[in-house]
Amino acid sequence: MGRIAQGTKVLAEGGYEKIFLNTFETGPEERLQNSFACYLSTSAGPVMGVLYISSAKIAYSSDNPISYKNNNQTEWSYYKVIIPLHELKAVHPSSNTFNPAEKYIQVISVDNHEFWFMGFLNYDGALECMQEALEAGRHMQSEA
């Protein structure tokens, strides 16, 4: 049901590229390479959203705002992750040993923050695109 709602939102807002440009700051030469519906594993459980891979960064935004407490007030915000490609350290495929159909992609930044993405409709395509982003980031690092 959530994916149907997401598809409707994508159509209403003009496609994934338009959502990406409206959600994240982008550079003048930055282009969206691909986007993948998935879940991000958080301490509060999996959060449904979209992983965007651009020519400059990997970015994730939840489909819906997430609630959190701020001085006894409940506030709402979209869950976002932004990792510039030059700050990517590793991309690791993984699967559940008890249920190999459960596949994950672990992303590690240069400051050793780990992010676990799962529930991809196109796992192989997402993994390939993330590995290409990692290589592009390494190329950027070597030029700096």
XYZ file of C-alpha atoms in Angstrom:
144
model
C 0.000 0.000 0.000
C 2.863 2.366 0.845
C 4.458 1.887 -2.575
C 1.167 2.780 -4.305
C 1.015 6.014 -2.303
C 4.648 6.705 -3.192
C 3.962 6.162 -6.897
C 1.079 8.621 -6.725
C 3.310 11.193 -4.977
C 6.039 10.755 -7.610
C 3.552 11.334 -10.427
C 1.980 14.354 -8.686
C 5.359 15.990 -8.007
C 6.724 15.476 -11.524
C 9.008 12.446 -11.139
C 11.955 11.388 -9.027
C 14.339 13.962 -10.505
C 12.062 16.855 -9.580
C 11.605 15.451 -6.035
C 15.395 15.060 -5.732
C 16.013 18.655 -6.831
C 13.338 19.989 -4.448
C 14.509 17.882 -1.480
C 18.298 18.261 -1.620
C 20.722 21.067 -2.401
C 22.442 20.348 -5.694
C 25.385 21.802 -7.563
C 25.038 23.292 -11.060
C 26.711 20.289 -12.746
C 25.068 17.643 -10.522
C 22.787 15.133 -12.237
C 20.567 12.426 -10.801
C 21.878 9.043 -11.987
C 19.163 6.808 -10.531
C 16.696 6.393 -7.697
C 15.544 3.318 -5.794
C 12.592 2.788 -3.490
C 13.848 1.052 -0.350
C 13.962 1.072 3.436
C 16.652 2.512 5.682
C 17.327 0.583 8.867
C 17.129 2.878 11.920
C 17.130 2.305 15.666
C 13.347 2.858 15.537
C 12.911 0.242 12.783
C 12.906 0.350 8.982
C 11.875 3.640 7.354
C 10.382 3.595 3.846
C 11.792 6.099 1.378
C 13.864 6.659 -1.727
C 17.612 6.369 -2.224
C 18.928 8.834 -4.809
C 22.302 8.439 -6.472
C 23.601 11.525 -8.233
C 26.872 12.496 -9.842
C 27.889 14.115 -6.523
C 26.188 12.235 -3.665
C 24.116 9.413 -2.301
C 21.001 10.819 -0.658
C 18.021 9.234 1.069
C 14.733 10.773 2.162
C 11.863 9.076 3.948
C 8.495 9.034 2.202
C 6.757 10.436 5.269
C 7.803 12.621 8.191
C 9.027 10.800 11.311
C 7.996 11.960 14.793
C 10.522 12.800 17.514
C 10.470 14.497 20.910
C 11.921 17.972 21.427
C 11.462 19.340 24.976
C 8.277 17.298 25.549
C 6.920 18.473 22.201
C 6.294 16.000 19.386
C 7.792 17.305 16.171
C 7.851 15.839 12.679
C 10.624 15.797 10.106
C 11.633 13.813 7.043
C 14.498 11.404 7.698
C 17.377 12.342 5.388
C 20.863 11.004 4.795
C 23.371 12.752 2.517
C 26.818 11.329 1.756
C 28.981 13.153 -0.799
C 30.598 10.597 -3.128
C 34.104 11.646 -2.063
C 33.141 10.695 1.523
C 32.086 7.130 0.616
C 34.386 4.514 2.114
C 32.647 1.227 1.265
C 29.545 -0.390 -0.238
C 28.919 -3.978 0.861
C 26.202 -6.353 -0.343
C 24.793 -8.575 2.383
C 22.020 -11.070 2.916
C 20.326 -12.798 5.816
C 21.936 -16.233 6.285
C 18.592 -17.705 7.371
C 16.620 -16.047 4.577
C 18.850 -15.284 1.553
C 15.963 -13.403 -0.109
C 16.464 -10.654 2.508
C 19.212 -8.589 0.918
C 20.876 -5.468 2.272
C 23.376 -2.888 1.112
C 25.691 -1.525 3.791
C 27.164 1.911 3.078
C 30.078 3.189 5.165
C 31.256 6.807 5.096
C 34.871 7.906 5.600
C 33.998 8.871 9.197
C 32.824 5.252 9.736
C 29.080 5.908 9.915
C 27.152 2.857 8.711
C 23.866 2.916 6.831
C 21.879 -0.218 5.994
C 19.463 -0.090 3.051
C 17.040 -2.951 2.337
C 13.781 -3.917 0.674
C 14.820 -2.877 -2.827
C 12.508 -3.734 -5.705
C 15.647 -3.804 -7.890
C 18.437 -4.929 -5.530
C 20.967 -5.824 -8.243
C 20.476 -2.498 -10.040
C 20.798 -0.563 -6.781
C 23.958 -2.445 -5.799
C 25.547 -1.882 -9.211
C 24.701 1.836 -9.145
C 26.033 2.215 -5.571
C 29.283 0.459 -6.496
C 29.671 2.785 -9.492
C 29.097 5.758 -7.145
C 31.799 4.400 -4.821
C 34.253 4.193 -7.750
C 33.340 7.740 -8.845
C 33.963 8.926 -5.280
C 37.369 7.210 -5.200
C 38.214 8.903 -8.483
C 37.242 12.283 -6.937
C 39.436 11.541 -3.894
C 42.449 10.719 -6.024
C 42.075 13.974 -7.987
C 41.872 16.111 -4.818
